[in-house]
């Protein structure tokens, strides 16, 4: 005979099932849309990214790797190494004073054809986090090594607050992520990243050139209706720290008020299962027009869409699509005349 308060085996199992079916028996599951199920991120990390649109991982990249990237950058500055298709941004006013050194070069963009720098995009510790946002089929594009030069109050290398999706003609946005690694300490003094937490849930805003005094770099667009009083967070980072952030997160960087440099290396990753869009009649239409004007002026190419698709290196699908910049137009023309369709020498893993 059963003791009072106890259940038989079948009855106990039925009672457990009924408790699970009762919504009051357990807290409701929260749906996370900005990360995918994985065994890398903790629940707390996934929720933080869900709420804020960025996630900072400390000491993810080793000092040894960062030193290798730094040395390669210096070789590029000295023109000891040439990077096909890369855009080398310089402060021409400093060349007469410093010559071909890192004191002149502000950025190396689209470094995919440099084997040493491209190692950053293939680091296992980077990719294991990237997959949490993009899924297993990964494309890499829009690579940059930024060397923020001393700028005092000139604002020459101040990047206005913007959303990276403005530059990308593919979707879905939620399967795109930027990996940005500090190559040395980055803080408010030397122009660290500044983010507006939670803005990744907003739509893509109209962008253009900011109305401020001083020089504005080409294609350094910012949000036109940006409110300077918006609450922001300065991401103070040490060497090797890496932040992953959503392409709709509003962010930028300040000026470098120190006498040294502030280096970072970054890459955008996206799911290769995504799709391209036609940017005509969208907030990105003016950007396409500007790219076309640059292409026509520099390379005599009057008809060009914002996207130039190349079959390129990929981690799992042997394909990556590169965004069109002025430098990539030249790369596209060069490669199409030299390489067989679907492959680029030295780019595959």
Tab-separated table of C-alpha atoms in Angstrom:
chain	number	residue	atom	x	y	z
A	1	UNK	CA	0.000	0.000	0.000
A	2	UNK	CA	1.343	3.482	-0.907
A	3	UNK	CA	2.450	5.771	1.863
A	4	UNK	CA	0.581	9.072	2.010
A	5	UNK	CA	2.232	11.747	-0.126
A	6	UNK	CA	4.174	9.328	-2.300
A	7	UNK	CA	3.455	8.291	-5.894
A	8	UNK	CA	4.074	5.062	-7.745
A	9	UNK	CA	6.645	5.021	-10.560
A	10	UNK	CA	4.204	5.738	-13.425
A	11	UNK	CA	2.320	8.296	-11.357
A	12	UNK	CA	5.532	10.114	-10.450
A	13	UNK	CA	6.601	10.265	-14.086
A	14	UNK	CA	3.182	11.599	-15.103
A	15	UNK	CA	3.382	14.211	-12.372
A	16	UNK	CA	6.811	15.335	-13.625
A	17	UNK	CA	5.505	15.647	-17.194
A	18	UNK	CA	2.538	17.717	-16.041
A	19	UNK	CA	4.844	20.041	-14.104
A	20	UNK	CA	6.961	20.567	-17.234
A	21	UNK	CA	3.856	21.323	-19.278
A	22	UNK	CA	2.668	23.865	-16.738
A	23	UNK	CA	4.126	27.270	-17.771
A	24	UNK	CA	4.391	28.229	-14.117
A	25	UNK	CA	6.605	25.269	-13.371
A	26	UNK	CA	9.708	26.708	-15.064
A	27	UNK	CA	10.845	30.073	-16.429
A	28	UNK	CA	9.977	30.660	-20.081
A	29	UNK	CA	12.775	30.181	-22.596
A	30	UNK	CA	14.105	33.423	-24.042
A	31	UNK	CA	14.592	33.500	-27.797
A	32	UNK	CA	18.007	34.840	-28.830
A	33	UNK	CA	18.138	36.080	-32.415
A	34	UNK	CA	21.576	37.703	-32.705
A	35	UNK	CA	23.629	34.608	-31.839
A	36	UNK	CA	23.268	30.969	-32.816
A	37	UNK	CA	23.242	27.965	-30.499
A	38	UNK	CA	26.831	27.055	-29.678
A	39	UNK	CA	29.080	25.661	-26.957
A	40	UNK	CA	31.453	28.651	-26.907
A	41	UNK	CA	29.419	31.547	-25.537
A	42	UNK	CA	27.879	31.401	-22.102
A	43	UNK	CA	24.223	32.267	-21.626
A	44	UNK	CA	25.322	35.526	-20.043
A	45	UNK	CA	27.540	36.401	-23.014
A	46	UNK	CA	24.767	35.638	-25.497
A	47	UNK	CA	22.331	37.774	-23.532
A	48	UNK	CA	24.843	40.637	-23.331
A	49	UNK	CA	25.278	40.617	-27.110
A	50	UNK	CA	21.507	40.359	-27.536
A	51	UNK	CA	21.007	43.470	-25.410
A	52	UNK	CA	24.033	45.541	-26.431
A	53	UNK	CA	25.165	44.441	-29.900
A	54	UNK	CA	28.790	43.817	-28.977
A	55	UNK	CA	30.877	41.388	-26.954
A	56	UNK	CA	34.400	42.009	-25.673
A	57	UNK	CA	36.727	39.017	-25.235
A	58	UNK	CA	39.941	39.714	-23.336
A	59	UNK	CA	43.392	38.528	-24.514
A	60	UNK	CA	42.038	36.543	-27.444
A	61	UNK	CA	44.985	37.167	-29.793
A	62	UNK	CA	48.523	36.427	-28.617
A	63	UNK	CA	51.332	38.972	-28.326
A	64	UNK	CA	53.324	36.884	-30.808
A	65	UNK	CA	50.653	37.123	-33.507
A	66	UNK	CA	50.184	40.835	-32.946
A	67	UNK	CA	53.923	41.443	-33.234
A	68	UNK	CA	53.970	39.564	-36.538
A	69	UNK	CA	51.122	41.716	-37.845
A	70	UNK	CA	52.897	44.880	-36.688
A	71	UNK	CA	56.155	43.943	-38.413
A	72	UNK	CA	54.336	43.161	-41.656
A	73	UNK	CA	52.569	46.521	-41.483
A	74	UNK	CA	55.927	48.287	-41.113
A	75	UNK	CA	57.259	46.397	-44.150
A	76	UNK	CA	54.232	47.516	-46.143
A	77	UNK	CA	54.789	51.115	-45.052
A	78	UNK	CA	58.404	50.930	-46.230
A	79	UNK	CA	57.252	49.413	-49.533
A	80	UNK	CA	59.306	46.308	-48.844
A	81	UNK	CA	56.081	44.356	-49.384
A	82	UNK	CA	53.376	45.094	-51.929
A	83	UNK	CA	49.782	44.024	-51.315
A	84	UNK	CA	47.812	43.544	-54.556
A	85	UNK	CA	44.446	45.262	-54.406
A	86	UNK	CA	45.002	46.892	-51.018
A	87	UNK	CA	44.188	50.533	-50.385
A	88	UNK	CA	47.044	52.245	-48.521
A	89	UNK	CA	45.743	55.424	-46.881
A	90	UNK	CA	48.399	58.017	-46.078
A	91	UNK	CA	48.779	61.497	-44.700
A	92	UNK	CA	50.606	62.954	-47.684
A	93	UNK	CA	51.465	66.115	-45.746
A	94	UNK	CA	53.764	64.078	-43.494
A	95	UNK	CA	55.654	62.246	-46.234
A	96	UNK	CA	58.282	64.957	-46.706
A	97	UNK	CA	58.996	64.860	-42.977
A	98	UNK	CA	58.920	61.111	-42.309
A	99	UNK	CA	59.321	59.460	-45.722
A	100	UNK	CA	57.974	55.939	-46.261
A	101	UNK	CA	57.353	54.964	-42.626
A	102	UNK	CA	54.472	54.046	-40.353
A	103	UNK	CA	54.348	57.721	-39.308
A	104	UNK	CA	52.615	58.425	-42.626
A	105	UNK	CA	50.299	55.432	-43.220
A	106	UNK	CA	46.932	55.556	-41.493
A	107	UNK	CA	45.332	52.401	-42.856
A	108	UNK	CA	45.869	49.301	-44.965
A	109	UNK	CA	42.461	48.223	-46.236
A	110	UNK	CA	41.585	44.993	-48.058
A	111	UNK	CA	44.759	43.104	-47.182
A	112	UNK	CA	43.394	39.703	-48.274
A	113	UNK	CA	46.277	39.147	-50.684
A	114	UNK	CA	48.890	39.523	-47.937
A	115	UNK	CA	49.441	36.075	-46.470
A	116	UNK	CA	50.818	37.332	-43.160
A	117	UNK	CA	48.052	39.823	-42.361
A	118	UNK	CA	45.363	37.495	-43.679
A	119	UNK	CA	46.406	35.014	-40.989
A	120	UNK	CA	44.344	37.162	-38.629
A	121	UNK	CA	41.175	36.139	-40.478
A	122	UNK	CA	42.033	32.455	-40.095
A	123	UNK	CA	43.037	32.354	-36.425
A	124	UNK	CA	41.114	29.456	-34.834
A	125	UNK	CA	40.400	31.462	-31.693
A	126	UNK	CA	38.785	34.183	-33.820
A	127	UNK	CA	36.776	31.807	-36.005
A	128	UNK	CA	35.325	29.824	-33.125
A	129	UNK	CA	33.650	33.012	-31.900
A	130	UNK	CA	32.709	34.199	-35.385
A	131	UNK	CA	30.782	30.980	-35.994
A	132	UNK	CA	28.555	31.810	-33.024
A	133	UNK	CA	27.245	34.787	-34.999
A	134	UNK	CA	27.431	33.675	-38.641
A	135	UNK	CA	27.079	29.924	-38.570
A	136	UNK	CA	29.626	27.466	-40.025
A	137	UNK	CA	29.727	28.757	-43.624
A	138	UNK	CA	31.836	31.884	-43.325
A	139	UNK	CA	32.922	34.632	-45.694
A	140	UNK	CA	35.604	37.214	-44.889
A	141	UNK	CA	35.738	40.756	-46.277
A	142	UNK	CA	36.481	44.400	-45.501
A	143	UNK	CA	39.807	43.714	-43.780
A	144	UNK	CA	41.670	46.614	-42.197
A	145	UNK	CA	44.806	47.357	-40.230
A	146	UNK	CA	44.331	50.841	-38.811
A	147	UNK	CA	47.256	52.893	-37.570
A	148	UNK	CA	45.593	55.915	-35.968
A	149	UNK	CA	48.193	58.673	-36.208
A	150	UNK	CA	48.745	61.438	-33.644
A	151	UNK	CA	46.098	64.014	-34.494
A	152	UNK	CA	45.855	66.585	-31.671
A	153	UNK	CA	42.680	68.567	-32.431
A	154	UNK	CA	42.684	68.387	-36.235
A	155	UNK	CA	40.138	65.544	-36.407
A	156	UNK	CA	41.929	64.222	-39.495
A	157	UNK	CA	41.471	60.595	-38.466
A	158	UNK	CA	38.285	60.914	-36.451
A	159	UNK	CA	35.733	58.422	-37.765
A	160	UNK	CA	32.178	59.736	-37.262
A	161	UNK	CA	29.548	57.560	-35.655
A	162	UNK	CA	28.245	55.120	-38.237
A	163	UNK	CA	26.791	51.677	-38.915
A	164	UNK	CA	28.968	49.275	-40.890
A	165	UNK	CA	25.979	47.859	-42.750
A	166	UNK	CA	25.942	51.131	-44.713
A	167	UNK	CA	28.926	49.776	-46.663
A	168	UNK	CA	27.600	46.241	-47.192
A	169	UNK	CA	25.270	45.245	-50.060
A	170	UNK	CA	24.353	41.883	-48.576
A	171	UNK	CA	22.027	40.520	-45.932
A	172	UNK	CA	20.882	39.283	-43.463
A	173	UNK	CA	22.512	41.743	-41.102
A	174	UNK	CA	22.150	39.437	-38.114
A	175	UNK	CA	24.554	36.937	-39.702
A	176	UNK	CA	27.325	39.528	-40.136
A	177	UNK	CA	29.870	40.332	-37.433
A	178	UNK	CA	33.026	42.399	-37.128
A	179	UNK	CA	36.073	41.110	-35.277
A	180	UNK	CA	38.195	44.077	-34.087
A	181	UNK	CA	41.428	43.425	-32.169
A	182	UNK	CA	43.497	46.015	-30.335
A	183	UNK	CA	47.196	45.735	-31.230
A	184	UNK	CA	48.067	47.924	-28.242
A	185	UNK	CA	46.175	49.603	-25.433
A	186	UNK	CA	43.262	51.637	-26.775
A	187	UNK	CA	41.623	54.258	-24.582
A	188	UNK	CA	40.054	57.714	-24.781
A	189	UNK	CA	43.460	59.358	-25.142
A	190	UNK	CA	44.486	57.559	-28.329
A	191	UNK	CA	41.078	57.142	-29.942
A	192	UNK	CA	39.479	53.888	-28.813
A	193	UNK	CA	36.232	52.560	-30.217
A	194	UNK	CA	33.052	54.251	-29.015
A	195	UNK	CA	29.748	52.348	-29.167
A	196	UNK	CA	26.085	53.091	-28.528
A	197	UNK	CA	24.840	49.937	-26.771
A	198	UNK	CA	21.568	48.532	-28.037
A	199	UNK	CA	21.521	50.437	-31.328
A	200	UNK	CA	21.955	47.205	-33.300
A	201	UNK	CA	18.179	46.812	-33.011
A	202	UNK	CA	17.603	50.023	-34.990
A	203	UNK	CA	17.224	50.157	-38.782
A	204	UNK	CA	19.994	51.374	-41.076
A	205	UNK	CA	20.128	55.166	-40.830
A	206	UNK	CA	20.924	57.654	-43.631
A	207	UNK	CA	24.680	58.325	-43.829
A	208	UNK	CA	26.798	61.043	-45.382
A	209	UNK	CA	29.719	63.344	-44.696
A	210	UNK	CA	29.605	65.067	-41.298
A	211	UNK	CA	29.385	68.835	-41.081
A	212	UNK	CA	32.473	69.598	-39.056
A	213	UNK	CA	35.536	71.739	-39.495
A	214	UNK	CA	38.730	70.257	-40.821
A	215	UNK	CA	39.477	67.539	-43.326
A	216	UNK	CA	37.007	64.724	-43.988
A	217	UNK	CA	38.420	61.479	-45.355
A	218	UNK	CA	36.876	60.015	-48.499
A	219	UNK	CA	34.135	57.459	-47.776
A	220	UNK	CA	34.289	58.164	-44.015
A	221	UNK	CA	30.511	58.530	-43.798
A	222	UNK	CA	28.591	59.157	-40.607
A	223	UNK	CA	24.952	59.088	-39.491
A	224	UNK	CA	23.385	62.348	-40.648
A	225	UNK	CA	20.932	62.772	-37.765
A	226	UNK	CA	23.270	61.528	-35.038
A	227	UNK	CA	22.517	62.955	-31.597
A	228	UNK	CA	25.761	63.885	-29.834
A	229	UNK	CA	24.012	63.495	-26.480
A	230	UNK	CA	23.318	59.800	-27.053
A	231	UNK	CA	24.676	57.623	-24.206
A	232	UNK	CA	27.894	56.003	-25.334
A	233	UNK	CA	30.519	53.589	-24.049
A	234	UNK	CA	34.264	53.931	-24.653
A	235	UNK	CA	35.745	50.468	-25.145
A	236	UNK	CA	39.042	50.569	-23.283
A	237	UNK	CA	41.022	47.577	-24.534
A	238	UNK	CA	44.443	46.065	-23.930
A	239	UNK	CA	46.663	44.414	-26.527
A	240	UNK	CA	45.033	41.239	-27.798
A	241	UNK	CA	41.538	42.116	-26.591
A	242	UNK	CA	38.925	41.547	-29.299
A	243	UNK	CA	35.439	42.958	-29.661
A	244	UNK	CA	32.793	41.342	-31.854
A	245	UNK	CA	29.966	43.637	-32.911
A	246	UNK	CA	26.821	43.721	-35.041
A	247	UNK	CA	26.881	45.691	-38.349
A	248	UNK	CA	23.976	47.904	-37.229
A	249	UNK	CA	25.646	48.895	-33.957
A	250	UNK	CA	26.341	52.629	-34.036
A	251	UNK	CA	30.035	53.157	-33.341
A	252	UNK	CA	33.046	55.276	-34.222
A	253	UNK	CA	36.406	56.319	-32.818
A	254	UNK	CA	37.916	59.487	-31.424
A	255	UNK	CA	41.088	61.360	-32.254
A	256	UNK	CA	44.534	60.261	-31.102
A	257	UNK	CA	45.678	62.915	-28.637
A	258	UNK	CA	48.955	61.134	-27.829
A	259	UNK	CA	52.338	61.291	-29.565
A	260	UNK	CA	52.240	57.587	-30.461
A	261	UNK	CA	50.139	55.357	-32.695
A	262	UNK	CA	47.001	53.342	-31.983
A	263	UNK	CA	46.927	50.167	-34.042
A	264	UNK	CA	44.107	47.696	-34.552
A	265	UNK	CA	43.378	44.886	-36.988
A	266	UNK	CA	39.901	43.827	-38.042
A	267	UNK	CA	37.825	41.752	-40.425
A	268	UNK	CA	34.125	41.465	-41.170
A	269	UNK	CA	32.660	38.008	-41.456
A	270	UNK	CA	29.308	36.966	-42.892
A	271	UNK	CA	27.356	33.814	-43.561
A	272	UNK	CA	27.859	32.578	-47.109
A	273	UNK	CA	24.204	31.536	-47.034
A	274	UNK	CA	23.181	35.192	-47.284
A	275	UNK	CA	22.133	37.194	-50.326
A	276	UNK	CA	22.945	40.434	-52.121
A	277	UNK	CA	20.558	43.359	-52.433
A	278	UNK	CA	20.087	46.135	-54.964
A	279	UNK	CA	20.948	49.341	-53.088
A	280	UNK	CA	19.162	51.611	-55.548
A	281	UNK	CA	16.408	53.652	-53.867
A	282	UNK	CA	17.815	52.801	-50.435
A	283	UNK	CA	19.878	54.758	-47.925
A	284	UNK	CA	22.967	53.215	-49.557
A	285	UNK	CA	22.269	54.631	-53.026
A	286	UNK	CA	24.490	57.700	-52.526
A	287	UNK	CA	27.383	55.467	-51.511
A	288	UNK	CA	27.009	53.461	-54.709
A	289	UNK	CA	27.028	56.694	-56.713
A	290	UNK	CA	30.206	57.856	-54.978
A	291	UNK	CA	31.927	54.525	-55.627
A	292	UNK	CA	30.929	54.774	-59.287
A	293	UNK	CA	32.406	58.280	-59.507
A	294	UNK	CA	35.677	57.088	-57.982
A	295	UNK	CA	35.755	54.146	-60.374
A	296	UNK	CA	35.123	56.363	-63.381
A	297	UNK	CA	37.704	58.939	-62.312
A	298	UNK	CA	40.499	56.535	-61.416
A	299	UNK	CA	39.862	53.503	-63.593
A	300	UNK	CA	37.581	54.720	-66.393
A	301	UNK	CA	34.802	52.317	-65.383
A	302	UNK	CA	31.469	54.160	-65.759
A	303	UNK	CA	29.146	51.212	-65.116
A	304	UNK	CA	29.656	49.623	-61.719
A	305	UNK	CA	27.394	48.326	-58.957
A	306	UNK	CA	28.261	48.676	-55.290
A	307	UNK	CA	29.065	44.990	-55.172
A	308	UNK	CA	31.853	43.297	-57.080
A	309	UNK	CA	31.659	39.553	-56.545
A	310	UNK	CA	34.786	37.473	-56.728
A	311	UNK	CA	35.097	33.792	-55.986
A	312	UNK	CA	37.698	33.951	-53.277
A	313	UNK	CA	39.015	32.233	-50.199
A	314	UNK	CA	36.546	30.559	-47.850
A	315	UNK	CA	36.791	28.420	-44.764
A	316	UNK	CA	34.119	25.855	-45.616
A	317	UNK	CA	32.455	26.779	-48.895
A	318	UNK	CA	35.535	27.835	-50.933
A	319	UNK	CA	33.830	31.131	-51.695
A	320	UNK	CA	33.933	34.666	-50.380
A	321	UNK	CA	32.480	37.817	-51.853
A	322	UNK	CA	34.398	41.061	-51.563
A	323	UNK	CA	32.814	44.462	-51.368
A	324	UNK	CA	33.638	46.992	-54.000
A	325	UNK	CA	36.017	49.765	-53.097
A	326	UNK	CA	38.156	51.762	-55.455
A	327	UNK	CA	41.081	49.455	-54.768
A	328	UNK	CA	39.037	46.334	-55.475
A	329	UNK	CA	38.017	47.596	-58.893
A	330	UNK	CA	41.654	47.487	-59.876
A	331	UNK	CA	42.077	44.098	-58.201
A	332	UNK	CA	39.015	42.763	-60.002
A	333	UNK	CA	40.292	43.821	-63.422
A	334	UNK	CA	43.744	42.408	-62.727
A	335	UNK	CA	42.554	39.085	-61.366
A	336	UNK	CA	39.951	38.454	-64.015
A	337	UNK	CA	42.628	38.741	-66.669
A	338	UNK	CA	45.038	36.379	-64.920
A	339	UNK	CA	43.151	33.739	-62.994
A	340	UNK	CA	40.816	30.915	-63.790
A	341	UNK	CA	37.213	31.425	-62.616
A	342	UNK	CA	36.550	30.518	-59.018
A	343	UNK	CA	40.107	30.673	-57.714
A	344	UNK	CA	42.654	33.181	-56.575
A	345	UNK	CA	46.194	32.037	-56.023
A	346	UNK	CA	47.310	31.932	-52.412
A	347	UNK	CA	43.858	32.700	-51.023
A	348	UNK	CA	42.476	29.271	-50.240
A	349	UNK	CA	42.930	27.479	-46.944
